[in-house]
């Protein structure tokens, strides 16, 4: 049986857009400390600006600037978002096709292994990862995990009160928080190492 690697994805996304274009940002870290962080240049910034949760919790971590219109009118009501090329995370901004390509290369490391995916309330994050290949397993790299374990379900099964610390809705930071929580859970119960 091939060696297993653990993989911790986190995704910020537009709830109403289940396509790859609805991806806002993607972060992942593995048990070896390898990481990848990408921000979707193709995301609908107007839709992001209409989402209070994204504006309050996600946008502050992204290379975006909020521009308020000085002209009133229905088309210009509310804030507008524009890319901030001076932001330190701007180099991670890529078109969605390039994000899928970068992830294909990143997952090539696992070609002869069976990576296992874990996240906290992360089933939607996992589905968004698969949407980068339109949910078609036939074209998705073989090393992309097909099975996902929700850390919140493991917490409940162990009857613990634990959740990731440091969640700030910057996808790469949250991926690290998921990894730290899983390591804590593995210390609490040996059987978790089998999951």
Short mmCIF file of N, CA and C in Angstrom, two decimals:
data_model
loop_
_atom_site.label_atom_id
_atom_site.label_comp_id
_atom_site.label_asym_id
_atom_site.label_seq_id
_atom_site.Cartn_x
_atom_site.Cartn_y
_atom_site.Cartn_z
N UNK A 1 0.85 -1.18 0.00
CA UNK A 1 0.00 0.00 0.00
C UNK A 1 0.90 1.24 0.00
N UNK A 2 0.60 2.24 -0.85
CA UNK A 2 1.41 3.45 -0.89
C UNK A 2 1.36 4.21 0.43
N UNK A 3 2.41 4.99 0.68
CA UNK A 3 2.45 5.81 1.89
C UNK A 3 1.32 6.83 1.85
N UNK A 4 0.86 7.21 3.04
CA UNK A 4 -0.22 8.20 3.13
C UNK A 4 0.36 9.53 3.56
N UNK A 5 -0.10 10.58 2.95
CA UNK A 5 0.25 11.94 3.36
C UNK A 5 -1.05 12.64 3.73
N UNK A 6 -0.97 13.50 4.69
CA UNK A 6 -2.15 14.28 5.09
C UNK A 6 -2.08 15.64 4.42
N UNK A 7 -3.25 16.12 4.04
CA UNK A 7 -3.38 17.34 3.25
C UNK A 7 -4.53 18.14 3.84
N UNK A 8 -4.31 19.44 4.06
CA UNK A 8 -5.29 20.29 4.74
C UNK A 8 -5.65 21.49 3.85
N UNK A 9 -6.75 21.41 3.13
CA UNK A 9 -7.16 22.55 2.29
C UNK A 9 -8.08 23.51 3.04
N UNK A 10 -8.08 24.75 2.60
CA UNK A 10 -9.08 25.72 3.05
C UNK A 10 -9.39 26.61 1.86
N UNK A 11 -10.66 26.91 1.69
CA UNK A 11 -11.11 27.68 0.54
C UNK A 11 -12.07 28.76 1.00
N UNK A 12 -11.91 29.94 0.45
CA UNK A 12 -12.92 31.00 0.59
C UNK A 12 -13.61 31.08 -0.76
N UNK A 13 -14.94 31.25 -0.75
CA UNK A 13 -15.67 31.17 -2.01
C UNK A 13 -16.97 31.95 -1.95
N UNK A 14 -17.51 32.21 -3.13
CA UNK A 14 -18.83 32.81 -3.28
C UNK A 14 -19.86 31.68 -3.15
N UNK A 15 -20.70 31.77 -2.16
CA UNK A 15 -21.68 30.71 -1.91
C UNK A 15 -22.59 30.50 -3.11
N UNK A 16 -23.01 31.60 -3.76
CA UNK A 16 -23.99 31.45 -4.84
C UNK A 16 -23.38 31.03 -6.17
N UNK A 17 -22.06 30.92 -6.25
CA UNK A 17 -21.42 30.51 -7.50
C UNK A 17 -20.63 29.23 -7.28
N UNK A 18 -21.23 28.06 -7.58
CA UNK A 18 -20.55 26.79 -7.34
C UNK A 18 -19.50 26.44 -8.39
N UNK A 19 -19.31 27.28 -9.41
CA UNK A 19 -18.33 26.99 -10.44
C UNK A 19 -16.92 27.35 -9.94
N UNK A 20 -15.93 27.00 -10.74
CA UNK A 20 -14.54 27.34 -10.39
C UNK A 20 -14.37 28.86 -10.28
N UNK A 21 -15.17 29.61 -11.02
CA UNK A 21 -15.06 31.07 -10.96
C UNK A 21 -15.47 31.59 -9.57
N UNK A 22 -16.29 30.84 -8.84
CA UNK A 22 -16.72 31.24 -7.51
C UNK A 22 -15.67 31.08 -6.43
N UNK A 23 -14.56 30.43 -6.79
CA UNK A 23 -13.44 30.32 -5.85
C UNK A 23 -12.86 31.71 -5.62
N UNK A 24 -12.66 32.09 -4.37
CA UNK A 24 -12.02 33.37 -4.06
C UNK A 24 -10.55 33.12 -3.78
N UNK A 25 -10.26 32.24 -2.82
CA UNK A 25 -8.86 31.93 -2.52
C UNK A 25 -8.76 30.48 -2.06
N UNK A 26 -7.59 29.90 -2.27
CA UNK A 26 -7.33 28.51 -1.93
C UNK A 26 -6.00 28.43 -1.21
N UNK A 27 -5.98 27.75 -0.07
CA UNK A 27 -4.74 27.49 0.64
C UNK A 27 -4.69 26.04 1.05
N UNK A 28 -3.51 25.47 1.05
CA UNK A 28 -3.35 24.09 1.50
C UNK A 28 -1.96 23.92 2.08
N UNK A 29 -1.90 23.05 3.06
CA UNK A 29 -0.63 22.66 3.67
C UNK A 29 -0.68 21.15 3.87
N UNK A 30 0.47 20.50 3.81
CA UNK A 30 0.47 19.06 4.07
C UNK A 30 1.24 18.76 5.34
N UNK A 31 1.30 17.49 5.69
CA UNK A 31 1.95 17.11 6.94
C UNK A 31 3.46 17.30 6.90
N UNK A 32 4.02 17.52 5.72
CA UNK A 32 5.46 17.79 5.60
C UNK A 32 5.75 19.29 5.64
N UNK A 33 4.69 20.11 5.73
CA UNK A 33 4.87 21.55 5.77
C UNK A 33 4.87 22.23 4.41
N UNK A 34 4.69 21.47 3.32
CA UNK A 34 4.58 22.08 1.99
C UNK A 34 3.27 22.84 1.94
N UNK A 35 3.27 23.98 1.27
CA UNK A 35 2.03 24.75 1.17
C UNK A 35 1.88 25.35 -0.21
N UNK A 36 0.64 25.70 -0.50
CA UNK A 36 0.31 26.42 -1.72
C UNK A 36 -0.82 27.39 -1.39
N UNK A 37 -0.72 28.57 -1.95
CA UNK A 37 -1.73 29.61 -1.72
C UNK A 37 -2.00 30.29 -3.05
N UNK A 38 -3.27 30.38 -3.42
CA UNK A 38 -3.66 31.04 -4.67
C UNK A 38 -4.93 31.85 -4.44
N UNK A 39 -5.02 32.94 -5.19
CA UNK A 39 -6.18 33.84 -5.17
C UNK A 39 -6.68 33.93 -6.60
N UNK A 40 -7.98 33.78 -6.77
CA UNK A 40 -8.58 33.69 -8.10
C UNK A 40 -8.77 35.07 -8.74
N UNK A 41 -7.98 35.35 -9.77
CA UNK A 41 -8.11 36.60 -10.51
C UNK A 41 -9.44 36.68 -11.26
N UNK A 42 -10.01 35.52 -11.57
CA UNK A 42 -11.23 35.48 -12.38
C UNK A 42 -12.51 35.58 -11.55
N UNK A 43 -12.39 35.70 -10.23
CA UNK A 43 -13.58 35.78 -9.39
C UNK A 43 -14.35 37.06 -9.73
N UNK A 44 -15.65 37.00 -9.59
CA UNK A 44 -16.53 38.15 -9.84
C UNK A 44 -16.42 39.10 -8.64
N UNK A 45 -15.60 40.15 -8.79
CA UNK A 45 -15.36 41.07 -7.68
C UNK A 45 -16.63 41.82 -7.27
N UNK A 46 -17.53 42.07 -8.21
CA UNK A 46 -18.79 42.73 -7.85
C UNK A 46 -19.61 41.83 -6.94
N UNK A 47 -19.61 40.52 -7.21
CA UNK A 47 -20.33 39.58 -6.35
C UNK A 47 -19.67 39.49 -4.97
N UNK A 48 -18.36 39.51 -4.93
CA UNK A 48 -17.65 39.51 -3.65
C UNK A 48 -18.05 40.74 -2.84
N UNK A 49 -18.10 41.90 -3.50
CA UNK A 49 -18.45 43.16 -2.81
C UNK A 49 -19.87 43.14 -2.25
N UNK A 50 -20.75 42.30 -2.82
CA UNK A 50 -22.13 42.20 -2.33
C UNK A 50 -22.28 41.23 -1.16
N UNK A 51 -21.23 40.48 -0.83
CA UNK A 51 -21.30 39.47 0.24
C UNK A 51 -20.74 40.06 1.53
N UNK A 52 -21.60 40.38 2.50
CA UNK A 52 -21.12 40.98 3.76
C UNK A 52 -20.06 40.14 4.47
N UNK A 53 -20.24 38.81 4.50
CA UNK A 53 -19.25 37.97 5.19
C UNK A 53 -17.88 38.11 4.52
N UNK A 54 -17.86 38.01 3.20
CA UNK A 54 -16.59 38.13 2.49
C UNK A 54 -15.97 39.50 2.69
N UNK A 55 -16.79 40.54 2.63
CA UNK A 55 -16.26 41.89 2.81
C UNK A 55 -15.69 42.10 4.22
N UNK A 56 -16.36 41.54 5.22
CA UNK A 56 -15.93 41.73 6.60
C UNK A 56 -14.75 40.85 7.00
N UNK A 57 -14.72 39.60 6.48
CA UNK A 57 -13.76 38.63 6.99
C UNK A 57 -12.69 38.18 6.01
N UNK A 58 -12.96 38.21 4.72
CA UNK A 58 -12.03 37.67 3.74
C UNK A 58 -11.28 38.77 2.99
N UNK A 59 -12.01 39.74 2.50
CA UNK A 59 -11.39 40.82 1.71
C UNK A 59 -10.24 41.52 2.44
N UNK A 60 -10.32 41.74 3.76
CA UNK A 60 -9.19 42.40 4.43
C UNK A 60 -7.86 41.65 4.30
N UNK A 61 -7.90 40.35 3.97
CA UNK A 61 -6.68 39.56 3.82
C UNK A 61 -6.23 39.43 2.37
N UNK A 62 -6.98 39.97 1.45
CA UNK A 62 -6.69 39.80 0.03
C UNK A 62 -6.06 41.06 -0.56
N UNK A 63 -5.35 40.91 -1.67
CA UNK A 63 -4.77 42.08 -2.33
C UNK A 63 -5.84 42.85 -3.11
N UNK A 64 -6.77 43.40 -2.36
CA UNK A 64 -7.88 44.16 -2.93
C UNK A 64 -7.98 45.49 -2.22
N UNK A 65 -8.42 46.48 -2.95
CA UNK A 65 -8.73 47.78 -2.36
C UNK A 65 -10.21 48.03 -2.55
N UNK A 66 -10.82 48.62 -1.54
CA UNK A 66 -12.23 48.98 -1.61
C UNK A 66 -12.30 50.41 -2.11
N UNK A 67 -13.07 50.61 -3.18
CA UNK A 67 -13.25 51.94 -3.77
C UNK A 67 -14.72 52.30 -3.63
N UNK A 68 -14.98 53.43 -3.02
CA UNK A 68 -16.36 53.89 -2.88
C UNK A 68 -16.64 54.92 -3.96
N UNK A 69 -17.79 54.78 -4.59
CA UNK A 69 -18.16 55.67 -5.68
C UNK A 69 -18.55 57.04 -5.14
N UNK A 70 -18.13 58.05 -5.85
CA UNK A 70 -18.54 59.41 -5.51
C UNK A 70 -19.80 59.80 -6.26
N UNK A 71 -20.19 58.97 -7.21
CA UNK A 71 -21.37 59.24 -8.03
C UNK A 71 -22.49 58.32 -7.60
N UNK A 72 -23.64 58.89 -7.31
CA UNK A 72 -24.79 58.07 -6.93
C UNK A 72 -25.42 57.46 -8.17
N UNK A 73 -26.10 56.40 -7.99
CA UNK A 73 -26.79 55.75 -9.10
C UNK A 73 -26.84 54.27 -8.85
N UNK A 74 -27.84 53.59 -9.39
CA UNK A 74 -28.03 52.17 -9.11
C UNK A 74 -26.83 51.32 -9.51
N UNK A 75 -26.17 51.64 -10.61
CA UNK A 75 -25.04 50.82 -11.08
C UNK A 75 -23.81 51.03 -10.22
N UNK A 76 -23.76 52.15 -9.49
CA UNK A 76 -22.56 52.48 -8.74
C UNK A 76 -22.78 52.45 -7.23
N UNK A 77 -23.95 51.99 -6.78
CA UNK A 77 -24.21 51.92 -5.35
C UNK A 77 -23.27 50.89 -4.70
N UNK A 78 -22.81 51.23 -3.53
CA UNK A 78 -21.99 50.31 -2.76
C UNK A 78 -20.53 50.36 -3.16
N UNK A 79 -19.70 49.64 -2.40
CA UNK A 79 -18.27 49.65 -2.67
C UNK A 79 -17.93 48.83 -3.92
N UNK A 80 -16.80 49.14 -4.49
CA UNK A 80 -16.26 48.41 -5.62
C UNK A 80 -14.89 47.90 -5.21
N UNK A 81 -14.50 46.73 -5.68
CA UNK A 81 -13.20 46.16 -5.36
C UNK A 81 -12.29 46.20 -6.59
N UNK A 82 -11.04 46.54 -6.35
CA UNK A 82 -10.03 46.53 -7.42
C UNK A 82 -8.78 45.85 -6.87
N UNK A 83 -8.03 45.21 -7.75
CA UNK A 83 -6.81 44.53 -7.34
C UNK A 83 -5.76 45.54 -6.90
N UNK A 84 -5.07 45.22 -5.83
CA UNK A 84 -3.98 46.05 -5.30
C UNK A 84 -2.66 45.36 -5.63
N UNK A 85 -2.01 45.82 -6.68
CA UNK A 85 -0.78 45.19 -7.16
C UNK A 85 0.40 45.42 -6.21
N UNK A 86 0.25 46.30 -5.23
CA UNK A 86 1.34 46.56 -4.27
C UNK A 86 1.24 45.67 -3.03
N UNK A 87 0.16 44.96 -2.88
CA UNK A 87 -0.07 44.09 -1.71
C UNK A 87 0.92 42.91 -1.75
N UNK A 88 1.47 42.49 -0.60
CA UNK A 88 2.42 41.38 -0.60
C UNK A 88 1.86 40.05 -1.11
N UNK A 89 0.55 39.87 -1.07
CA UNK A 89 -0.05 38.62 -1.57
C UNK A 89 -0.44 38.70 -3.05
N UNK A 90 -0.21 39.83 -3.70
CA UNK A 90 -0.62 39.93 -5.11
C UNK A 90 0.06 38.88 -6.00
N UNK A 91 1.31 38.47 -5.74
CA UNK A 91 1.90 37.43 -6.60
C UNK A 91 1.13 36.11 -6.60
N UNK A 92 0.25 35.91 -5.63
CA UNK A 92 -0.55 34.69 -5.57
C UNK A 92 -1.83 34.79 -6.40
N UNK A 93 -2.10 35.94 -6.97
CA UNK A 93 -3.30 36.14 -7.79
C UNK A 93 -3.05 35.53 -9.17
N UNK A 94 -3.89 34.56 -9.53
CA UNK A 94 -3.73 33.83 -10.80
C UNK A 94 -5.10 33.57 -11.41
N UNK A 95 -5.17 33.43 -12.73
CA UNK A 95 -6.44 33.00 -13.35
C UNK A 95 -6.75 31.57 -12.93
N UNK A 96 -8.02 31.23 -12.94
CA UNK A 96 -8.46 29.94 -12.42
C UNK A 96 -7.79 28.77 -13.14
N UNK A 97 -7.56 28.87 -14.46
CA UNK A 97 -6.89 27.78 -15.18
C UNK A 97 -5.46 27.57 -14.68
N UNK A 98 -4.79 28.68 -14.37
CA UNK A 98 -3.43 28.58 -13.85
C UNK A 98 -3.42 28.02 -12.43
N UNK A 99 -4.44 28.34 -11.65
CA UNK A 99 -4.54 27.76 -10.30
C UNK A 99 -4.67 26.23 -10.41
N UNK A 100 -5.51 25.76 -11.31
CA UNK A 100 -5.66 24.31 -11.50
C UNK A 100 -4.34 23.69 -11.95
N UNK A 101 -3.63 24.36 -12.83
CA UNK A 101 -2.33 23.87 -13.30
C UNK A 101 -1.31 23.84 -12.16
N UNK A 102 -1.26 24.91 -11.36
CA UNK A 102 -0.34 24.95 -10.22
C UNK A 102 -0.65 23.84 -9.22
N UNK A 103 -1.93 23.58 -9.00
CA UNK A 103 -2.31 22.51 -8.08
C UNK A 103 -1.97 21.14 -8.66
N UNK A 104 -2.11 20.98 -9.96
CA UNK A 104 -1.70 19.73 -10.60
C UNK A 104 -0.21 19.49 -10.33
N UNK A 105 0.60 20.54 -10.51
CA UNK A 105 2.04 20.41 -10.24
C UNK A 105 2.31 20.14 -8.76
N UNK A 106 1.57 20.83 -7.88
CA UNK A 106 1.76 20.66 -6.44
C UNK A 106 1.43 19.23 -6.01
N UNK A 107 0.33 18.70 -6.57
CA UNK A 107 -0.08 17.34 -6.22
C UNK A 107 0.81 16.28 -6.86
N UNK A 108 1.62 16.64 -7.85
CA UNK A 108 2.53 15.66 -8.47
C UNK A 108 3.47 15.06 -7.43
N UNK A 109 3.75 15.79 -6.37
CA UNK A 109 4.57 15.29 -5.27
C UNK A 109 3.99 14.00 -4.69
N UNK A 110 2.68 13.85 -4.76
CA UNK A 110 1.97 12.72 -4.17
C UNK A 110 1.71 11.59 -5.17
N UNK A 111 2.35 11.63 -6.31
CA UNK A 111 2.01 10.70 -7.39
C UNK A 111 1.98 9.24 -6.96
N UNK A 112 2.88 8.84 -6.08
CA UNK A 112 2.94 7.44 -5.65
C UNK A 112 2.41 7.25 -4.23
N UNK A 113 1.56 8.16 -3.79
CA UNK A 113 1.04 8.08 -2.44
C UNK A 113 -0.49 8.15 -2.46
N UNK A 114 -1.06 8.09 -1.30
CA UNK A 114 -2.50 8.27 -1.17
C UNK A 114 -2.75 9.42 -0.20
N UNK A 115 -2.78 10.65 -0.68
CA UNK A 115 -3.01 11.76 0.24
C UNK A 115 -4.41 11.71 0.82
N UNK A 116 -4.52 12.09 2.07
CA UNK A 116 -5.81 12.13 2.76
C UNK A 116 -6.10 13.58 3.11
N UNK A 117 -7.30 14.03 2.83
CA UNK A 117 -7.68 15.43 3.05
C UNK A 117 -8.47 15.57 4.34
N UNK A 118 -8.15 16.63 5.08
CA UNK A 118 -8.82 16.94 6.35
C UNK A 118 -9.12 18.44 6.38
N UNK A 119 -10.26 18.79 6.96
CA UNK A 119 -10.59 20.19 7.15
C UNK A 119 -11.66 20.33 8.21
N UNK A 120 -11.83 21.53 8.70
CA UNK A 120 -12.83 21.80 9.73
C UNK A 120 -14.03 22.44 9.06
N UNK A 121 -15.18 21.77 9.14
CA UNK A 121 -16.36 22.19 8.37
C UNK A 121 -15.93 22.42 6.91
N UNK A 122 -15.21 21.47 6.36
CA UNK A 122 -14.55 21.70 5.09
C UNK A 122 -15.10 20.98 3.88
N UNK A 123 -16.28 20.38 3.99
CA UNK A 123 -16.78 19.64 2.84
C UNK A 123 -16.99 20.55 1.63
N UNK A 124 -17.44 21.79 1.85
CA UNK A 124 -17.59 22.71 0.72
C UNK A 124 -16.22 23.10 0.16
N UNK A 125 -15.22 23.24 1.03
CA UNK A 125 -13.87 23.54 0.56
C UNK A 125 -13.36 22.42 -0.34
N UNK A 126 -13.59 21.19 0.09
CA UNK A 126 -13.15 20.03 -0.67
C UNK A 126 -13.85 19.97 -2.03
N UNK A 127 -15.15 20.24 -2.02
CA UNK A 127 -15.90 20.25 -3.29
C UNK A 127 -15.37 21.34 -4.22
N UNK A 128 -15.00 22.50 -3.66
CA UNK A 128 -14.46 23.59 -4.48
C UNK A 128 -13.13 23.20 -5.10
N UNK A 129 -12.32 22.43 -4.39
CA UNK A 129 -11.07 21.92 -4.96
C UNK A 129 -11.39 21.09 -6.20
N UNK A 130 -12.34 20.18 -6.09
CA UNK A 130 -12.70 19.32 -7.22
C UNK A 130 -13.30 20.12 -8.38
N UNK A 131 -13.96 21.24 -8.09
CA UNK A 131 -14.55 22.07 -9.15
C UNK A 131 -13.48 22.66 -10.07
N UNK A 132 -12.24 22.74 -9.61
CA UNK A 132 -11.17 23.25 -10.48
C UNK A 132 -10.98 22.36 -11.71
N UNK A 133 -11.43 21.11 -11.61
CA UNK A 133 -11.41 20.19 -12.75
C UNK A 133 -12.85 19.84 -13.13
N UNK A 134 -13.77 20.76 -12.86
CA UNK A 134 -15.20 20.60 -13.16
C UNK A 134 -15.79 19.35 -12.51
N UNK A 135 -15.20 18.92 -11.40
CA UNK A 135 -15.71 17.75 -10.69
C UNK A 135 -15.52 16.45 -11.45
N UNK A 136 -14.70 16.47 -12.49
CA UNK A 136 -14.51 15.29 -13.34
C UNK A 136 -13.25 14.55 -12.89
N UNK A 137 -13.45 13.47 -12.17
CA UNK A 137 -12.33 12.71 -11.63
C UNK A 137 -11.44 12.13 -12.72
N UNK A 138 -11.97 11.94 -13.90
CA UNK A 138 -11.18 11.39 -15.00
C UNK A 138 -10.07 12.33 -15.46
N UNK A 139 -10.27 13.64 -15.29
CA UNK A 139 -9.22 14.59 -15.70
C UNK A 139 -8.48 15.18 -14.50
N UNK A 140 -9.02 14.98 -13.31
CA UNK A 140 -8.38 15.47 -12.10
C UNK A 140 -7.14 14.62 -11.82
N UNK A 141 -6.03 15.25 -11.41
CA UNK A 141 -4.83 14.46 -11.10
C UNK A 141 -5.15 13.34 -10.10
N UNK A 142 -4.58 12.17 -10.33
CA UNK A 142 -4.86 11.01 -9.48
C UNK A 142 -4.53 11.28 -8.02
N UNK A 143 -3.54 12.11 -7.76
CA UNK A 143 -3.10 12.35 -6.38
C UNK A 143 -4.01 13.31 -5.62
N UNK A 144 -4.96 13.97 -6.30
CA UNK A 144 -5.91 14.81 -5.57
C UNK A 144 -6.82 13.89 -4.77
N UNK A 145 -6.91 14.10 -3.46
CA UNK A 145 -7.73 13.19 -2.64
C UNK A 145 -9.18 13.15 -3.12
N UNK A 146 -9.74 11.97 -3.10
CA UNK A 146 -11.15 11.78 -3.44
C UNK A 146 -12.00 11.67 -2.18
N UNK A 147 -11.35 11.44 -1.04
CA UNK A 147 -12.05 11.24 0.23
C UNK A 147 -11.61 12.33 1.18
N UNK A 148 -12.58 12.82 1.94
CA UNK A 148 -12.34 13.93 2.86
C UNK A 148 -12.81 13.54 4.26
N UNK A 149 -12.04 13.90 5.27
CA UNK A 149 -12.42 13.69 6.66
C UNK A 149 -12.66 15.04 7.31
N UNK A 150 -13.82 15.23 7.90
CA UNK A 150 -14.12 16.50 8.55
C UNK A 150 -13.64 16.45 10.00
N UNK A 151 -12.76 17.36 10.35
CA UNK A 151 -12.20 17.40 11.71
C UNK A 151 -13.27 17.66 12.76
N UNK A 152 -14.31 18.40 12.40
CA UNK A 152 -15.38 18.66 13.35
C UNK A 152 -16.09 17.36 13.70
N UNK A 153 -16.25 16.46 12.74
CA UNK A 153 -16.87 15.16 13.01
C UNK A 153 -15.98 14.32 13.93
N UNK A 154 -14.67 14.41 13.73
CA UNK A 154 -13.74 13.69 14.60
C UNK A 154 -13.81 14.24 16.02
N UNK A 155 -13.88 15.58 16.14
CA UNK A 155 -14.01 16.21 17.46
C UNK A 155 -15.25 15.68 18.17
N UNK A 156 -16.37 15.60 17.45
CA UNK A 156 -17.61 15.10 18.05
C UNK A 156 -17.50 13.63 18.43
N UNK A 157 -16.86 12.84 17.55
CA UNK A 157 -16.72 11.40 17.84
C UNK A 157 -15.87 11.18 19.10
N UNK A 158 -14.91 12.06 19.32
CA UNK A 158 -14.06 11.96 20.51
C UNK A 158 -14.69 12.63 21.73
N UNK A 159 -15.85 13.26 21.53
CA UNK A 159 -16.55 13.98 22.59
C UNK A 159 -15.63 15.04 23.23
N UNK A 160 -14.98 15.80 22.36
CA UNK A 160 -14.08 16.86 22.80
C UNK A 160 -14.69 18.22 22.50
N UNK A 161 -14.15 19.22 23.13
CA UNK A 161 -14.48 20.60 22.78
C UNK A 161 -13.21 21.21 22.22
N UNK A 162 -13.06 21.11 20.92
CA UNK A 162 -11.86 21.63 20.26
C UNK A 162 -12.26 22.21 18.92
N UNK A 163 -11.60 23.24 18.55
CA UNK A 163 -11.77 23.83 17.22
C UNK A 163 -10.44 24.48 16.85
N UNK A 164 -10.26 24.76 15.56
CA UNK A 164 -8.98 25.34 15.17
C UNK A 164 -8.79 26.71 15.80
N UNK A 165 -7.59 26.99 16.23
CA UNK A 165 -7.31 28.32 16.77
C UNK A 165 -6.65 29.16 15.69
N UNK A 166 -6.89 30.44 15.75
CA UNK A 166 -6.27 31.35 14.79
C UNK A 166 -6.99 31.46 13.46
N UNK A 167 -8.24 31.01 13.37
CA UNK A 167 -8.98 31.13 12.11
C UNK A 167 -9.21 32.61 11.84
N UNK A 168 -8.75 33.05 10.67
CA UNK A 168 -8.91 34.46 10.31
C UNK A 168 -9.48 34.64 8.90
N UNK A 169 -9.78 33.56 8.22
CA UNK A 169 -10.36 33.56 6.87
C UNK A 169 -9.38 34.01 5.80
N UNK A 170 -8.09 33.89 6.08
CA UNK A 170 -7.05 33.93 5.03
C UNK A 170 -6.77 32.45 4.78
N UNK A 171 -7.06 31.97 3.60
CA UNK A 171 -7.11 30.53 3.34
C UNK A 171 -5.85 29.79 3.78
N UNK A 172 -4.68 30.32 3.53
CA UNK A 172 -3.45 29.60 3.89
C UNK A 172 -3.29 29.53 5.40
N UNK A 173 -3.65 30.60 6.10
CA UNK A 173 -3.57 30.58 7.57
C UNK A 173 -4.54 29.56 8.15
N UNK A 174 -5.74 29.50 7.60
CA UNK A 174 -6.74 28.56 8.10
C UNK A 174 -6.34 27.12 7.81
N UNK A 175 -5.68 26.88 6.66
CA UNK A 175 -5.18 25.53 6.37
C UNK A 175 -4.17 25.10 7.43
N UNK A 176 -3.30 26.01 7.84
CA UNK A 176 -2.34 25.70 8.91
C UNK A 176 -3.07 25.43 10.23
N UNK A 177 -4.14 26.18 10.50
CA UNK A 177 -4.91 25.96 11.73
C UNK A 177 -5.57 24.59 11.72
N UNK A 178 -6.05 24.13 10.56
CA UNK A 178 -6.66 22.80 10.45
C UNK A 178 -5.61 21.73 10.73
N UNK A 179 -4.41 21.93 10.20
CA UNK A 179 -3.33 20.97 10.44
C UNK A 179 -3.01 20.90 11.94
N UNK A 180 -2.90 22.05 12.58
CA UNK A 180 -2.59 22.09 14.02
C UNK A 180 -3.68 21.39 14.83
N UNK A 181 -4.95 21.60 14.46
CA UNK A 181 -6.04 20.92 15.17
C UNK A 181 -5.94 19.42 14.99
N UNK A 182 -5.67 18.96 13.77
CA UNK A 182 -5.58 17.52 13.53
C UNK A 182 -4.42 16.91 14.33
N UNK A 183 -3.30 17.61 14.40
CA UNK A 183 -2.18 17.11 15.20
C UNK A 183 -2.57 16.99 16.67
N UNK A 184 -3.32 17.97 17.17
CA UNK A 184 -3.81 17.92 18.54
C UNK A 184 -4.73 16.72 18.75
N UNK A 185 -5.62 16.49 17.80
CA UNK A 185 -6.54 15.35 17.90
C UNK A 185 -5.79 14.02 17.88
N UNK A 186 -4.75 13.93 17.06
CA UNK A 186 -3.97 12.69 17.01
C UNK A 186 -3.25 12.44 18.33
N UNK A 187 -2.89 13.49 19.03
CA UNK A 187 -2.28 13.32 20.36
C UNK A 187 -3.32 12.81 21.37
N UNK A 188 -4.57 13.21 21.19
CA UNK A 188 -5.63 12.85 22.13
C UNK A 188 -6.09 11.42 21.99
N UNK A 189 -6.02 10.88 20.78
CA UNK A 189 -6.54 9.53 20.56
C UNK A 189 -5.76 8.85 19.45
N UNK A 190 -5.22 7.69 19.72
CA UNK A 190 -4.41 6.96 18.74
C UNK A 190 -5.20 6.59 17.49
N UNK A 191 -6.48 6.28 17.67
CA UNK A 191 -7.24 5.82 16.50
C UNK A 191 -7.41 6.89 15.45
N UNK A 192 -7.28 8.17 15.82
CA UNK A 192 -7.41 9.23 14.83
C UNK A 192 -6.32 9.13 13.79
N UNK A 193 -5.15 8.60 14.18
CA UNK A 193 -4.05 8.46 13.22
C UNK A 193 -4.42 7.55 12.06
N UNK A 194 -5.41 6.69 12.28
CA UNK A 194 -5.83 5.78 11.21
C UNK A 194 -6.77 6.47 10.22
N UNK A 195 -7.33 7.61 10.60
CA UNK A 195 -8.27 8.28 9.71
C UNK A 195 -7.58 9.11 8.67
#
